[in-house]
Amino acid sequence: AHRCTLFNCTLSGNVSNRAGGGAYDSTLYNCTVTGNWAEWGCGASGTLYNCTVTGNGGGGVITLYDCWDGTYSPSTVYNSIVYNNSGGNYDTNTVLNHCLTIPLPTNGVGNIAGDPRFVNAAAGDFRLLPDSPGIDAGTNLAHVLTTDSIGLPRPLDGNNDGVARFDIGAYEHNPYRFTPSLRATTDGFVFTVRGEPGKSVRIERSRDLIHWEFAGEVPIPASGQTLVDPAAITEPFLFYRAMRMP
């Protein structure tokens, strides 16, 4: 991609014998740039919002160079993961703000250094695990983004601390959790579980937090799934947990 504006795209497997194997002089929103190679700076350059740039050869995010007049323009990156790119994750002119990368940038603010903790980078799954440092670590970009790359709303309260903040990277972490609307009725205990739409969740219950038994497996719609457990009527107390199915 050259001088393009891209939303929710994946740029992968491109090769260039010059610069910009993935995207050059472009504006990217919620994009994943991975598995590209170029002689000089193969990942992306331009302006990036909530992108994931990883696993590229020749560099991650680079400075723009105008070969006609010999001038340089630094790339600017917001709320993005720039990680594990051979040849360097970014150059010294790149401005990174609220990004997750290595080493810690000196240009920009709010950055953190470390492993982003992808679900399965080898399989191309760049969503964030529950212990990722990128969860709820970004800055508010609601004026430019309202969803992530797969349509989940931004921001979500990924770490369940009561405050919803933008995650870093192309994917907003959507934890499997129970909502506060829990109540007991004559039919049983009513609860709503939320998670990634289109996936299934396994519900288990326990009397002692040690021994767990299967309570049900249900798909998760975008609005969450409300369930009733009649077994709760005969118990003094029960504990529940929700787990995403593969």
Short mmCIF file of C-alpha atoms in Angstrom, two decimals:
data_model
loop_
_atom_site.label_atom_id
_atom_site.label_comp_id
_atom_site.label_asym_id
_atom_site.label_seq_id
_atom_site.Cartn_x
_atom_site.Cartn_y
_atom_site.Cartn_z
CA ALA A 1 0.00 0.00 0.00
CA HIS A 2 1.43 3.38 -1.05
CA ARG A 3 -0.15 6.65 0.05
CA CYS A 4 -3.34 4.85 1.03
CA THR A 5 -5.84 5.16 3.88
CA LEU A 6 -6.74 1.74 5.25
CA PHE A 7 -9.26 0.66 7.87
CA ASN A 8 -9.32 -2.76 9.58
CA CYS A 9 -6.94 -4.32 7.06
CA THR A 10 -4.27 -6.99 7.22
CA LEU A 11 -1.09 -6.44 5.20
CA SER A 12 0.91 -9.66 5.04
CA GLY A 13 3.39 -11.51 2.87
CA ASN A 14 4.52 -8.58 0.72
CA VAL A 15 8.09 -8.18 -0.54
CA SER A 16 9.86 -5.06 -1.79
CA ASN A 17 13.46 -4.59 -2.94
CA ARG A 18 13.22 -0.96 -1.84
CA ALA A 19 11.19 0.45 1.09
CA GLY A 20 7.77 -0.20 2.54
CA GLY A 21 6.92 -3.83 1.91
CA GLY A 22 3.72 -3.42 3.95
CA ALA A 23 2.48 0.18 3.81
CA TYR A 24 4.46 3.25 2.84
CA ASP A 25 3.41 6.86 3.40
CA SER A 26 -0.06 5.69 4.41
CA THR A 27 -2.61 6.24 7.18
CA LEU A 28 -3.67 3.03 8.92
CA TYR A 29 -6.53 2.46 11.37
CA ASN A 30 -6.90 -0.84 13.24
CA CYS A 31 -4.56 -2.57 10.80
CA THR A 32 -2.31 -5.60 11.26
CA VAL A 33 1.02 -5.46 9.41
CA THR A 34 2.90 -8.75 9.62
CA GLY A 35 5.13 -11.07 7.62
CA ASN A 36 6.34 -8.45 5.13
CA TRP A 37 9.89 -7.90 3.95
CA ALA A 38 11.72 -5.00 2.33
CA GLU A 39 15.32 -3.99 1.81
CA TRP A 40 14.75 -0.95 4.00
CA GLY A 41 11.89 -0.61 6.45
CA CYS A 42 9.30 -3.15 5.49
CA GLY A 43 6.51 -2.75 8.02
CA ALA A 44 4.75 0.60 7.76
CA SER A 45 5.32 4.32 7.57
CA GLY A 46 3.06 7.33 7.81
CA THR A 47 0.43 7.67 10.56
CA LEU A 48 -0.83 4.64 12.46
CA TYR A 49 -3.77 4.43 14.88
CA ASN A 50 -4.27 1.27 16.98
CA CYS A 51 -2.25 -0.96 14.69
CA THR A 52 -0.23 -4.13 15.25
CA VAL A 53 3.11 -4.20 13.42
CA THR A 54 4.95 -7.43 14.13
CA GLY A 55 7.02 -10.18 12.53
CA ASN A 56 8.27 -8.09 9.61
CA GLY A 57 11.75 -8.33 8.14
CA GLY A 58 13.82 -5.22 7.49
CA GLY A 59 12.19 -3.04 10.15
CA GLY A 60 8.88 -2.17 11.77
CA VAL A 61 7.91 1.52 11.48
CA ILE A 62 10.23 3.80 9.51
CA THR A 63 10.78 7.45 8.63
CA LEU A 64 9.47 8.65 5.28
CA TYR A 65 12.11 9.72 2.77
CA ASP A 66 11.30 11.83 -0.28
CA CYS A 67 13.79 10.81 -2.94
CA TRP A 68 12.90 13.87 -5.04
CA ASP A 69 13.95 16.57 -2.60
CA GLY A 70 15.92 14.49 -0.10
CA THR A 71 13.74 15.38 2.91
CA TYR A 72 12.67 13.15 5.79
CA SER A 73 9.31 13.04 7.57
CA PRO A 74 8.98 11.01 10.76
CA SER A 75 6.16 8.51 11.08
CA THR A 76 3.70 9.04 13.94
CA VAL A 77 2.17 6.09 15.76
CA TYR A 78 -0.64 5.99 18.35
CA ASN A 79 -1.90 3.14 20.54
CA SER A 80 0.00 0.57 18.50
CA ILE A 81 2.03 -2.58 19.09
CA VAL A 82 5.37 -2.49 17.27
CA TYR A 83 7.10 -5.68 18.28
CA ASN A 84 9.41 -8.46 17.10
CA ASN A 85 10.39 -6.91 13.78
CA SER A 86 13.84 -7.86 12.54
CA GLY A 87 15.99 -4.87 11.70
CA GLY A 88 14.49 -2.83 14.55
CA ASN A 89 10.96 -2.04 15.61
CA TYR A 90 11.28 1.68 14.79
CA ASP A 91 13.90 4.21 13.83
CA THR A 92 15.13 7.13 15.92
CA ASN A 93 12.89 9.67 14.15
CA THR A 94 9.61 7.81 14.63
CA VAL A 95 7.23 9.40 17.16
CA LEU A 96 5.34 6.84 19.23
CA ASN A 97 2.55 7.72 21.67
CA HIS A 98 0.98 5.20 24.06
CA CYS A 99 2.57 2.32 22.17
CA LEU A 100 3.89 -1.08 23.25
CA THR A 101 7.31 -1.82 21.82
CA ILE A 102 10.96 -2.60 22.61
CA PRO A 103 13.08 -0.68 23.48
CA LEU A 104 11.20 2.10 25.27
CA PRO A 105 10.97 5.04 22.82
CA THR A 106 12.45 8.43 23.61
CA ASN A 107 10.16 10.23 21.13
CA GLY A 108 6.56 10.48 22.30
CA VAL A 109 4.61 9.92 25.52
CA GLY A 110 2.84 7.15 27.42
CA ASN A 111 4.81 4.27 25.90
CA ILE A 112 5.52 0.94 27.58
CA ALA A 113 8.12 -1.70 26.80
CA GLY A 114 7.58 -5.43 26.94
CA ASP A 115 6.03 -8.53 25.41
CA PRO A 116 2.48 -7.77 24.16
CA ARG A 117 1.36 -11.33 25.03
CA PHE A 118 -0.42 -12.32 21.83
CA VAL A 119 -2.87 -15.22 21.92
CA ASN A 120 -0.90 -17.15 19.27
CA ALA A 121 1.47 -15.12 17.10
CA ALA A 122 2.74 -18.24 15.28
CA ALA A 123 -0.80 -18.91 14.06
CA GLY A 124 -1.45 -15.27 13.21
CA ASP A 125 -3.71 -14.61 16.20
CA PHE A 126 -2.63 -11.20 17.50
CA ARG A 127 -5.40 -10.70 20.01
CA LEU A 128 -4.23 -9.99 23.56
CA LEU A 129 -4.10 -12.51 26.38
CA PRO A 130 -5.72 -11.47 29.68
CA ASP A 131 -2.32 -10.64 31.21
CA SER A 132 -1.15 -8.44 28.32
CA PRO A 133 0.34 -5.07 29.38
CA GLY A 134 -1.45 -3.52 26.38
CA ILE A 135 -4.92 -3.94 27.89
CA ASP A 136 -6.46 -0.60 28.95
CA ALA A 137 -3.08 1.07 28.38
CA GLY A 138 -3.85 3.29 25.39
CA THR A 139 -5.04 6.87 25.10
CA ASN A 140 -8.56 7.94 24.14
CA LEU A 141 -8.93 7.99 20.36
CA ALA A 142 -12.73 8.03 20.32
CA HIS A 143 -12.63 10.95 17.90
CA VAL A 144 -11.07 8.70 15.25
CA LEU A 145 -12.04 5.13 16.27
CA THR A 146 -15.15 3.60 17.81
CA THR A 147 -14.49 -0.10 17.08
CA ASP A 148 -11.51 -2.42 16.75
CA SER A 149 -10.44 -4.41 13.68
CA ILE A 150 -13.19 -7.03 14.09
CA GLY A 151 -15.95 -4.66 15.08
CA LEU A 152 -15.81 -4.81 18.87
CA PRO A 153 -16.59 -1.44 20.49
CA ARG A 154 -13.74 0.71 21.76
CA PRO A 155 -13.07 1.15 24.57
CA LEU A 156 -13.93 -1.91 26.67
CA ASP A 157 -13.00 -2.41 30.30
CA GLY A 158 -10.48 -5.13 29.50
CA ASN A 159 -8.95 -5.42 32.97
CA ASN A 160 -12.33 -5.18 34.74
CA ASP A 161 -11.29 -2.29 37.01
CA GLY A 162 -14.46 -0.32 36.34
CA VAL A 163 -12.85 2.07 33.85
CA ALA A 164 -12.99 1.44 30.10
CA ARG A 165 -9.86 2.54 28.25
CA PHE A 166 -8.48 1.93 24.77
CA ASP A 167 -6.28 -1.13 24.41
CA ILE A 168 -3.03 -0.95 22.48
CA GLY A 169 -3.01 -2.73 19.13
CA ALA A 170 -5.55 -3.64 16.47
CA TYR A 171 -7.68 -5.79 18.79
CA GLU A 172 -9.66 -4.70 21.82
CA HIS A 173 -9.48 -7.33 24.56
CA ASN A 174 -12.96 -8.66 25.31
CA PRO A 175 -12.85 -10.64 28.57
CA TYR A 176 -15.30 -13.38 29.40
CA ARG A 177 -17.03 -12.09 32.49
CA PHE A 178 -20.32 -11.85 34.32
CA THR A 179 -22.18 -8.55 34.24
CA PRO A 180 -23.43 -6.88 37.43
CA SER A 181 -27.06 -7.76 36.60
CA LEU A 182 -27.14 -10.89 38.79
CA ARG A 183 -30.32 -11.83 40.62
CA ALA A 184 -32.09 -14.73 42.25
CA THR A 185 -35.63 -15.61 41.16
CA THR A 186 -38.07 -18.42 41.92
CA ASP A 187 -36.81 -20.15 38.77
CA GLY A 188 -33.14 -20.02 39.73
CA PHE A 189 -30.12 -17.77 39.62
CA VAL A 190 -30.14 -15.42 36.62
CA PHE A 191 -26.85 -14.12 35.23
CA THR A 192 -25.50 -12.64 32.01
CA VAL A 193 -22.11 -13.55 30.63
CA ARG A 194 -20.30 -11.54 27.98
CA GLY A 195 -17.40 -12.36 25.71
CA GLU A 196 -16.31 -12.33 22.10
CA PRO A 197 -19.39 -12.40 19.82
CA GLY A 198 -19.60 -15.54 17.71
CA LYS A 199 -17.60 -17.65 20.16
CA SER A 200 -18.91 -20.11 22.71
CA VAL A 201 -18.41 -19.98 26.45
CA ARG A 202 -18.30 -22.84 28.92
CA ILE A 203 -20.02 -22.19 32.26
CA GLU A 204 -18.92 -24.14 35.33
CA ARG A 205 -20.16 -23.97 38.93
CA SER A 206 -18.64 -24.90 42.27
CA ARG A 207 -19.67 -25.15 45.90
CA ASP A 208 -16.16 -24.66 47.29
CA LEU A 209 -14.03 -23.00 44.55
CA ILE A 210 -12.03 -26.24 44.35
CA HIS A 211 -14.30 -28.76 42.68
CA TRP A 212 -15.95 -27.53 39.48
CA GLU A 213 -18.77 -29.10 37.47
CA PHE A 214 -20.07 -28.41 34.00
CA ALA A 215 -23.14 -26.18 33.91
CA GLY A 216 -23.50 -25.43 30.21
CA GLU A 217 -21.92 -24.33 26.95
CA VAL A 218 -23.56 -21.48 25.04
CA PRO A 219 -22.76 -19.17 22.11
CA ILE A 220 -22.18 -15.50 22.83
CA PRO A 221 -24.16 -12.92 20.85
CA ALA A 222 -23.07 -9.29 20.75
CA SER A 223 -25.51 -8.41 23.53
CA GLY A 224 -24.25 -11.14 25.85
CA GLN A 225 -25.99 -14.35 26.92
CA THR A 226 -28.45 -14.46 29.82
CA LEU A 227 -28.82 -17.82 31.58
CA VAL A 228 -30.84 -19.28 34.43
CA ASP A 229 -29.45 -21.98 36.74
CA PRO A 230 -32.29 -23.78 38.57
CA ALA A 231 -29.76 -25.72 40.68
CA ALA A 232 -28.98 -22.55 42.63
CA ILE A 233 -32.37 -22.69 44.37
CA THR A 234 -31.39 -25.70 46.48
CA GLU A 235 -27.87 -24.55 47.35
CA PRO A 236 -26.79 -22.18 50.16
CA PHE A 237 -24.30 -20.64 47.75
CA LEU A 238 -22.65 -21.36 44.40
CA PHE A 239 -19.67 -19.94 42.51
CA TYR A 240 -19.55 -19.63 38.72
CA ARG A 241 -16.81 -19.17 36.15
CA ALA A 242 -16.87 -18.59 32.40
CA MET A 243 -14.23 -19.81 29.93
CA ARG A 244 -13.90 -19.25 26.20
CA MET A 245 -14.12 -22.38 24.09
CA PRO A 246 -11.55 -22.89 21.29
#
